[in-house]
Amino acid sequence: MADALSIIPAAVLRNLADKLYEKRKNAALEIEGIVKQLAASGDHDRITSVINLLTTEFTYSPQANHRKGGLIGLAAATVGLTMEAAQHLEQIVPPVLNSFSDQDSRVRYYACEALYNIAKVVRGDFIVFFNQIFDALCKLSADSDANVQSAAHLLDRLVKDIVTESDQFSIEEFIPLLRERMNVLNPYVRQFLVGWITVLDSVPDIDMLGFLPDFLDGLFNMLSDSSHEIRQQADSALSEFLQEIKNSPSVDYGRMAEILVQRAGSPDEFTRLTAITWINEFVKLGGDQLVPYYADILGAILPCISDKEEKIRVVARETNEELRAIRADPAEGFDVGAILSIARRQLSNEWEATRIEALHWIGTLLARYRAEVLSVLDDIFDTLLKALSDPSDEVVLLVLDVHACIARDAPQFRQLVVFLVHKFRIDHSLLEKRGALIIRRLCVLLDAERVYLELSTILEGEADLDFASIMVQALNLILLTSSELAELRALLKQSMAYQHASSVIQSLVEEDINVKFLVQLDKLIRLLETPIFSYLRLQLLEPGRYIWLLKALYGLLMLLPQQSAAFKILQTRLRTVPPYSFSGEQFKRTSSANSYSQVHISGGSHSTEDGDNNQDTGIVPNGINFMVRLQQFEHMQHQHRMHTKSQLQARHSTSSTISQEVQRPEEQQRPPPVQDLSRLERLMTATFIS
């Protein structure tokens, strides 16, 4: 310190701390000359003393003017040192960097000016302090004082020039510093960071692409900035990197894929579009590197397929098709279970298009990796079953396609049908709205006979008789009217069990002929007039041959009220039958309990009705024991009657209790309401026809 005081005149030191800039500047020029002389004589000890004096007495002084003078003095000393400055930078630069955080904006401004002058002198030797300088510039770029910001921008441009020229710059040491600051929200800092990324990426010897995963997320974060300029700068930088990726033989797709997947779900539209565009390119370029990330990528793509922005939807669909076209091997890390899990999760997506694509994926996986899918089937089966209640018909049809593929195995087939009956039982609206659609589609996919046999087996043991009745009615209507079940109808038509039908009708004499029953009869009569039953109507041209058919139809007629529309329809039809008289001998029975006796037709050329042989035993050639079936039918009808009786008793008991508690006189005189047959008919029709 004493040496420095003897070297620098007291007047110079006073002027260096003066409040006037011109005096400080002149004093700095004096110091520059002194240091230049000392450097020329090689007296570095005294130079060190001068720098220590400027640092301790000036730059760290509590007085702002002293600090300003110290900064300009250090810059002047550096200029005086010229080529010798590098060996004194450890003394010169730290106090200048410290001044960047000074409370006085003018001190911060002079710190920028001082460091600018120092950098111009030392150039590449300056790089050893790069991280500290970068950190300081990052803060100054958002300084509250416009003059400080301007000075920092000038310094920043100079530092960029020095770095691009230097072969001492370490990108490995710089990246952690950059990564720490990439999520800063200040717009000035963001501009500063993007500027540095762009500059460094332009240097051929600096491999910024190799470190892209470290700051990629930060760049994507800037795409949603409120400043249009920042969004443009970030987009420009990302576009340049994407082009480099396309041209690079070696890229770390995996780490970046994780970032892109997250950004594809951004609430910002521009960010989503950019992310899904990158994912699209990665799927095309990434190859085997992306195998472990397929599930995550799919999880990002599927929601974007339903994006409100058309550009995003288009790119997402293209990417989805690209991804599905890739045939990966589970032995090489392709996780079928993870893909299935993503698809299952997207089945609950609010958008139909996404649910549809999720189902396409499940179908694709079943076709390619059936064993692997079935091994984790428990994880998705319940969700697939619940998807049968989806509000979209297209989704339901695709769900059924998937179920049909799974149900090629008997246990899954049984499980599917059992669950389906269960769903219909607990959700009657599903049966009303989708019952016909579901049953018809399953019959197409899994063979109608197989489906109906399984359903009948399940319904035989159904404890809820009301539901069983509804299901049977629905299944009958589908069977009789759906084009998909034409083959099954043709199979059943081979029996032509009209005698059995007549016996069933005779057994209905014990039924309670209520409105519900009449509605069903009305529907049957109307069905008989449809094209499906044209063959049956033509058989009426030969009453001698099909006498049991004729008797069955007359039996139906006798059950109908004469004033009903159904009675008139059937009566009109029967009037068109050629004249034929019944003989008592034609309907001989071997016993009162057996309606399957041999039939004798007088005056006819046919010996038996409907082709029914062995009718004394109730068995026809295809092996159906109609006598047993009739007994089974009568037993079931008895169960229904008992069930109805118990319901009536329960209602009567409840009504009696209520009427005893309170009953108005006018209610005692009111007659029971009249059922609206046409309204009920429409209701029941809507129930069974979706």
XYZ file of C-alpha atoms in Angstrom, residues 89-602:
514
model
C -6.325 -10.559 -14.200
C -6.846 -12.527 -10.979
C -6.521 -9.191 -9.157
C -8.322 -6.988 -11.642
C -11.455 -8.880 -12.679
C -12.987 -10.036 -9.318
C -13.539 -6.526 -7.883
C -15.117 -5.450 -11.180
C -17.459 -8.445 -11.145
C -18.332 -7.646 -7.543
C -19.389 -4.163 -8.607
C -22.075 -5.573 -10.914
C -24.261 -6.103 -7.867
C -23.658 -2.622 -6.419
C -26.709 -0.791 -5.145
C -25.745 2.341 -7.087
C -26.800 2.049 -10.727
C -23.970 4.367 -11.828
C -21.441 2.055 -10.209
C -22.977 -0.882 -12.082
C -22.777 1.141 -15.283
C -19.068 1.916 -14.753
C -18.453 -1.741 -13.930
C -19.790 -2.655 -17.377
C -17.637 0.016 -18.973
C -14.554 -1.108 -17.047
C -14.996 -4.764 -17.914
C -15.614 -3.856 -21.555
C -12.249 -2.032 -21.687
C -10.512 -4.864 -19.842
C -11.963 -7.457 -22.237
C -10.838 -5.482 -25.277
C -7.283 -5.639 -23.978
C -7.007 -9.243 -22.830
C -9.404 -10.911 -25.348
C -9.008 -14.701 -25.102
C -7.271 -14.610 -21.705
C -10.562 -13.331 -20.418
C -12.241 -16.760 -20.932
C -11.125 -18.150 -17.579
C -13.698 -15.834 -15.976
C -16.418 -16.607 -18.483
C -18.880 -18.334 -16.150
C -18.708 -15.518 -13.601
C -19.037 -12.914 -16.334
C -21.961 -14.779 -17.909
C -23.678 -14.953 -14.548
C -23.192 -11.226 -14.031
C -24.409 -10.364 -17.527
C -27.465 -12.559 -17.056
C -28.469 -10.463 -14.049
C -27.584 -7.138 -15.689
C -29.709 -7.962 -18.738
C -32.742 -7.486 -16.493
C -31.359 -4.447 -14.644
C -33.864 -1.842 -13.560
C -31.741 0.947 -15.041
C -31.945 1.370 -18.822
C -28.388 2.768 -19.037
C -27.007 -0.246 -17.220
C -28.936 -2.534 -19.577
C -27.470 -0.762 -22.598
C -23.937 -0.990 -21.206
C -24.465 -4.679 -20.417
C -25.644 -5.319 -24.008
C -22.463 -3.745 -25.385
C -20.344 -5.837 -23.074
C -22.350 -8.928 -23.964
C -21.690 -8.475 -27.691
C -17.976 -8.128 -27.057
C -17.878 -11.231 -24.861
C -19.722 -13.200 -27.567
C -17.136 -12.128 -30.135
C -14.304 -13.185 -27.836
C -15.898 -16.579 -27.108
C -16.531 -17.389 -30.773
C -12.877 -16.651 -31.530
C -11.429 -18.500 -28.542
C -10.260 -22.095 -28.413
C -10.210 -22.017 -24.603
C -13.973 -21.851 -24.081
C -15.325 -24.941 -22.228
C -18.870 -25.825 -23.231
C -18.916 -28.613 -20.632
C -18.386 -26.081 -17.822
C -20.850 -23.610 -19.286
C -23.870 -25.936 -19.802
C -24.704 -26.419 -16.078
C -24.802 -22.640 -15.704
C -27.067 -22.313 -18.725
C -29.365 -25.103 -17.531
C -29.849 -23.422 -14.150
C -31.128 -20.253 -15.769
C -33.312 -21.661 -18.556
C -36.492 -21.566 -16.496
C -36.168 -17.904 -15.520
C -39.330 -16.017 -16.458
C -37.859 -12.524 -16.895
C -38.166 -11.612 -20.603
C -34.813 -9.793 -20.726
C -33.016 -12.774 -19.272
C -34.786 -15.068 -21.711
C -33.653 -12.968 -24.647
C -30.149 -12.979 -23.254
C -30.123 -16.784 -22.920
C -31.585 -17.490 -26.357
C -29.024 -15.112 -27.823
C -26.172 -17.057 -26.237
C -27.587 -20.420 -27.313
C -27.871 -19.196 -30.897
C -24.358 -17.748 -30.933
C -22.715 -20.825 -29.439
C -24.628 -23.107 -31.802
C -23.185 -21.153 -34.741
C -19.607 -21.971 -33.694
C -18.461 -25.063 -35.634
C -16.146 -26.264 -32.876
C -18.846 -26.125 -30.167
C -21.241 -29.094 -30.074
C -24.395 -27.500 -28.712
C -26.545 -30.275 -30.208
C -24.904 -32.824 -27.947
C -26.038 -30.789 -24.924
C -29.497 -29.949 -26.284
C -31.332 -32.173 -23.737
C -29.923 -29.940 -20.990
C -31.691 -26.810 -22.163
C -34.387 -28.079 -24.543
C -37.125 -27.867 -21.928
C -36.211 -24.258 -21.217
C -36.501 -23.355 -24.899
C -39.919 -24.985 -25.076
C -40.912 -23.056 -21.998
C -40.161 -19.826 -23.849
C -42.585 -20.699 -26.667
C -45.460 -19.613 -24.449
C -43.860 -16.319 -23.384
C -46.101 -13.262 -23.479
C -43.531 -11.509 -25.674
C -43.952 -12.252 -29.372
C -40.262 -11.523 -29.948
C -39.143 -14.091 -27.379
C -41.490 -16.711 -28.820
C -40.037 -16.076 -32.262
C -36.454 -16.294 -31.027
C -37.129 -19.556 -29.182
C -38.945 -21.004 -32.191
C -36.102 -20.005 -34.505
C -33.556 -21.651 -32.229
C -35.650 -24.828 -31.978
C -36.143 -24.975 -35.743
C -32.404 -24.738 -36.269
C -31.747 -27.525 -33.778
C -34.390 -29.752 -35.385
C -32.713 -29.293 -38.753
C -29.376 -30.223 -37.194
C -30.960 -33.336 -35.689
C -32.171 -34.409 -39.132
C -28.644 -34.057 -40.495
C -26.816 -35.582 -37.542
C -25.817 -39.261 -37.461
C -25.784 -39.394 -33.665
C -28.504 -37.877 -31.496
C -29.669 -38.639 -27.936
C -33.356 -39.082 -28.790
C -34.298 -40.706 -25.521
C -33.657 -37.824 -23.109
C -35.285 -35.348 -25.434
C -38.294 -37.618 -25.993
C -39.107 -37.377 -22.294
C -39.163 -33.575 -22.540
C -41.266 -33.557 -25.696
C -43.842 -35.878 -24.167
C -44.362 -33.440 -21.319
C -44.548 -30.420 -23.613
C -47.088 -32.101 -25.905
C -49.576 -31.672 -23.065
C -48.896 -27.958 -22.642
C -51.913 -25.649 -22.319
C -50.213 -23.391 -24.872
C -51.238 -24.231 -28.443
C -47.965 -23.186 -30.092
C -45.947 -25.256 -27.626
C -48.110 -28.330 -28.288
C -47.750 -27.944 -32.041
C -43.969 -27.600 -31.816
C -43.664 -30.556 -29.450
C -45.823 -32.866 -31.564
C -43.883 -31.800 -34.671
C -40.623 -32.770 -32.967
C -42.116 -36.072 -31.840
C -43.187 -36.735 -35.413
C -39.613 -36.283 -36.630
C -38.237 -38.359 -33.760
C -40.530 -41.274 -34.603
C -39.267 -41.171 -38.176
C -35.598 -40.791 -37.241
C -35.174 -42.335 -33.808
C -35.501 -46.009 -34.618
C -34.419 -48.429 -31.900
C -33.430 -45.606 -29.544
C -37.078 -44.769 -29.008
C -38.305 -48.302 -28.230
C -38.232 -47.770 -24.439
C -40.173 -44.525 -24.900
C -42.949 -45.771 -27.201
C -45.521 -45.883 -24.411
C -44.755 -42.322 -23.287
C -44.805 -41.084 -26.871
C -48.152 -42.761 -27.473
C -49.465 -41.178 -24.287
C -48.567 -37.779 -25.751
C -49.927 -38.470 -29.232
C -53.367 -39.850 -28.418
C -54.746 -36.742 -26.648
C -53.405 -34.536 -29.458
C -55.474 -36.495 -31.985
C -58.504 -34.711 -30.506
C -56.831 -31.307 -30.184
C -58.976 -28.265 -30.936
C -56.293 -27.035 -33.340
C -56.443 -28.757 -36.725
C -52.684 -28.486 -37.386
C -51.977 -30.389 -34.190
C -54.580 -33.043 -35.029
C -53.075 -33.606 -38.476
C -49.518 -34.017 -37.187
C -50.692 -36.211 -34.286
C -52.566 -38.570 -36.618
C -49.600 -38.839 -38.941
C -47.302 -39.567 -35.999
C -49.740 -42.126 -34.640
C -49.731 -44.003 -37.945
C -45.940 -43.843 -38.148
C -45.625 -45.249 -34.663
C -48.136 -48.030 -35.263
C -46.350 -49.046 -38.448
C -43.161 -49.807 -36.507
C -42.873 -53.482 -35.586
C -40.813 -53.696 -32.425
C -39.746 -56.872 -30.672
C -40.687 -57.360 -26.994
C -37.382 -59.166 -26.577
C -35.614 -55.901 -27.445
C -37.329 -53.768 -24.836
C -40.705 -53.107 -26.443
C -43.065 -53.033 -23.450
C -46.453 -54.315 -24.632
C -47.915 -53.930 -21.153
C -46.918 -50.265 -20.977
C -48.498 -49.542 -24.367
C -51.678 -51.320 -23.262
C -51.741 -49.315 -20.072
C -51.579 -46.065 -22.039
C -54.330 -47.209 -24.403
C -56.486 -48.304 -21.450
C -56.045 -44.924 -19.775
C -57.078 -43.095 -22.941
C -60.322 -45.107 -23.144
C -61.661 -42.699 -20.539
C -60.581 -39.637 -22.545
C -63.421 -37.168 -23.047
C -62.878 -37.056 -26.817
C -64.221 -39.768 -29.095
C -61.364 -39.614 -31.630
C -58.798 -40.388 -28.936
C -60.834 -43.294 -27.559
C -61.166 -44.718 -31.060
C -57.407 -44.606 -31.674
C -56.752 -46.174 -28.277
C -58.959 -49.096 -29.306
C -57.160 -49.388 -32.640
C -53.923 -49.719 -30.687
C -55.321 -52.461 -28.482
C -56.522 -54.283 -31.580
C -53.120 -53.901 -33.241
C -51.319 -55.244 -30.190
C -53.702 -58.196 -30.000
C -53.018 -59.020 -33.631
C -49.221 -58.781 -33.292
C -48.497 -59.778 -29.704
C -51.483 -61.867 -28.648
C -49.611 -63.926 -26.055
C -48.131 -60.834 -24.403
C -51.500 -59.052 -24.344
C -53.346 -62.007 -22.856
C -50.679 -62.306 -20.164
C -51.636 -58.841 -18.865
C -55.297 -59.018 -19.832
C -56.521 -58.614 -16.259
C -55.110 -55.081 -16.249
C -57.335 -53.894 -19.101
C -60.285 -56.289 -19.273
C -62.539 -54.457 -16.831
C -61.940 -51.161 -18.614
C -62.766 -52.777 -21.954
C -65.984 -54.167 -20.550
C -67.003 -50.811 -19.122
C -66.288 -49.223 -22.505
C -69.335 -51.058 -23.839
C -71.339 -48.256 -22.214
C -69.504 -45.586 -24.223
C -71.831 -42.917 -25.657
C -70.288 -43.338 -29.120
C -71.595 -46.120 -31.360
C -68.287 -46.254 -33.221
C -66.399 -46.736 -29.978
C -68.775 -49.500 -28.885
C -68.341 -51.325 -32.197
C -64.556 -51.124 -31.885
C -64.735 -52.328 -28.286
C -66.734 -55.301 -29.511
C -64.113 -55.976 -32.190
C -61.453 -56.074 -29.490
C -63.596 -58.276 -27.260
C -64.242 -60.631 -30.146
C -60.524 -60.941 -30.764
C -59.939 -61.706 -27.090
C -62.932 -64.062 -26.906
C -61.477 -66.490 -29.402
C -60.411 -68.250 -26.191
C -63.333 -69.933 -24.403
C -62.693 -68.545 -20.866
C -62.630 -64.971 -22.155
C -65.738 -65.604 -24.254
C -67.654 -66.824 -21.225
C -66.374 -63.935 -19.116
C -67.437 -61.435 -21.767
C -70.991 -62.742 -22.090
C -71.439 -63.055 -18.319
C -70.322 -59.469 -17.821
C -72.523 -58.288 -20.673
C -75.605 -59.848 -19.075
C -74.555 -58.317 -15.754
C -74.247 -54.861 -17.356
C -77.673 -55.200 -18.958
C -79.114 -56.231 -15.576
C -77.761 -53.240 -13.641
C -78.101 -50.733 -16.478
C -81.370 -51.127 -18.329
C -80.638 -47.997 -20.356
C -77.677 -49.806 -21.914
C -79.983 -52.615 -22.949
C -82.486 -50.148 -24.328
C -80.034 -47.993 -26.251
C -77.280 -50.408 -27.183
C -78.575 -53.913 -26.574
C -79.429 -54.654 -30.185
C -76.211 -53.072 -31.465
C -74.031 -55.068 -29.079
C -75.747 -58.418 -29.576
C -75.860 -58.090 -33.357
C -72.194 -57.151 -33.575
C -71.110 -59.996 -31.319
C -73.128 -62.402 -33.432
C -71.244 -61.244 -36.522
C -67.851 -61.459 -34.851
C -68.242 -64.577 -32.724
C -70.882 -66.699 -34.503
C -74.537 -66.085 -33.723
C -75.279 -69.640 -32.627
C -72.416 -69.602 -30.140
C -73.506 -66.260 -28.702
C -77.167 -67.251 -28.350
C -76.326 -70.597 -26.770
C -74.112 -68.896 -24.192
C -76.722 -66.250 -23.454
C -79.466 -68.866 -23.062
C -77.293 -70.904 -20.702
C -76.681 -67.855 -18.522
C -80.325 -66.728 -18.560
C -81.510 -70.215 -17.563
C -79.960 -69.642 -14.165
C -81.002 -65.975 -13.888
C -82.574 -65.248 -10.516
C -84.111 -61.921 -11.559
C -87.138 -63.184 -13.495
C -88.242 -59.737 -14.643
C -84.841 -59.075 -16.140
C -84.693 -62.543 -17.683
C -88.050 -61.892 -19.333
C -86.858 -58.572 -20.746
C -83.653 -60.150 -22.031
C -85.497 -63.027 -23.710
C -87.881 -60.604 -25.394
C -84.986 -58.487 -26.593
C -83.025 -61.488 -27.857
C -86.091 -62.826 -29.673
C -86.672 -59.497 -31.371
C -83.046 -59.303 -32.482
C -83.167 -62.884 -33.693
C -86.340 -62.321 -35.693
C -85.485 -58.967 -37.257
C -81.719 -58.524 -37.630
C -80.027 -59.250 -40.942
C -76.898 -60.318 -39.035
C -78.795 -63.341 -37.670
C -80.202 -64.568 -40.985
C -78.141 -67.769 -40.874
C -79.304 -68.599 -37.365
C -82.904 -68.019 -38.431
C -82.363 -70.333 -41.381
C -81.016 -72.972 -38.993
C -84.013 -72.652 -36.699
C -86.394 -72.653 -39.652
C -85.361 -76.246 -40.414
C -87.370 -77.438 -37.374
C -90.655 -75.736 -38.282
C -91.942 -76.874 -34.882
C -95.494 -75.608 -35.372
C -96.970 -78.379 -33.267
C -94.700 -77.315 -30.429
C -95.777 -73.716 -30.994
C -99.410 -74.749 -30.784
C -98.737 -76.587 -27.540
C -97.011 -73.539 -26.073
C -99.993 -71.377 -27.036
C -102.378 -73.864 -25.420
C -100.327 -73.687 -22.214
C -100.843 -69.929 -22.072
C -104.443 -70.476 -20.982
C -103.263 -70.278 -17.401
C -101.505 -66.956 -17.962
C -102.740 -63.640 -16.679
C -103.657 -61.953 -19.954
C -102.580 -58.467 -18.924
C -101.562 -55.414 -20.941
C -97.893 -56.381 -20.966
C -98.789 -59.810 -22.335
C -101.029 -58.314 -25.010
C -98.318 -55.890 -26.075
C -96.002 -58.816 -26.723
C -98.701 -60.626 -28.700
C -99.338 -57.494 -30.729
C -95.634 -57.222 -31.589
C -95.547 -60.865 -32.633
C -98.540 -60.446 -34.944
C -96.969 -57.420 -36.578
C -93.692 -59.304 -37.013
C -95.530 -62.096 -38.810
C -96.501 -59.521 -41.436
C -92.878 -58.544 -42.152
C -90.800 -59.889 -45.087
C -88.858 -62.182 -42.759
C -91.962 -64.348 -42.304
C -93.039 -64.384 -45.939
C -92.148 -68.101 -46.099
C -94.547 -68.786 -43.219
C -97.393 -66.910 -44.915
C -96.804 -68.875 -48.107
C -97.051 -72.123 -46.121
C -100.626 -71.144 -45.322
C -101.421 -71.878 -48.965
C -101.178 -75.557 -47.976
C -103.310 -75.778 -44.825
C -103.548 -79.547 -45.151
C -99.813 -79.850 -44.879
C -99.277 -77.172 -42.214
C -102.305 -77.729 -40.042
C -100.352 -77.123 -36.800
C -99.225 -73.765 -38.114
C -102.821 -72.919 -38.851
C -103.949 -74.067 -35.438
C -101.164 -72.088 -33.752
C -102.247 -68.926 -35.553
C -105.874 -69.487 -34.625
C -104.730 -70.019 -31.049
C -103.068 -66.612 -31.088
C -106.206 -65.108 -32.563
C -108.299 -66.522 -29.721
C -105.980 -64.938 -27.142
C -106.372 -61.450 -28.612
C -109.207 -59.041 -27.790
C -111.487 -58.758 -30.809
C -111.321 -54.978 -30.873
C -107.534 -54.855 -30.931
C -105.578 -53.923 -34.055
C -103.562 -57.137 -33.806
C -106.737 -59.243 -33.852
C -107.942 -57.555 -37.008
C -104.541 -57.957 -38.713
C -104.323 -61.675 -37.942
C -107.989 -62.264 -38.721
C -107.571 -60.634 -42.122
C -104.546 -62.791 -42.836
C -106.324 -66.028 -41.862
C -109.295 -65.154 -44.083
C -106.948 -65.394 -47.080
C -106.084 -69.023 -46.264
C -107.652 -71.508 -48.691
C -110.767 -73.235 -47.246
C -109.931 -76.200 -45.042
C -111.896 -78.118 -42.452
C -110.356 -79.665 -39.376
C -111.204 -83.239 -38.406
C -111.043 -84.388 -34.826
C -109.081 -87.421 -35.945
C -106.334 -85.129 -37.094
C -105.477 -84.110 -33.546
C -105.551 -87.451 -31.716
C -103.398 -87.452 -28.616
C -101.851 -90.433 -26.926
C -102.374 -88.791 -23.526
C -103.691 -85.555 -22.136
C -100.163 -84.560 -21.148
C -98.588 -85.358 -24.507
C -99.396 -83.100 -27.406
C -96.894 -84.730 -29.715
C -99.008 -87.619 -31.123
C -98.999 -88.904 -34.658
C -101.023 -86.671 -36.948
C -103.501 -88.087 -39.460
C -104.733 -85.913 -42.284
C -107.810 -87.078 -44.140
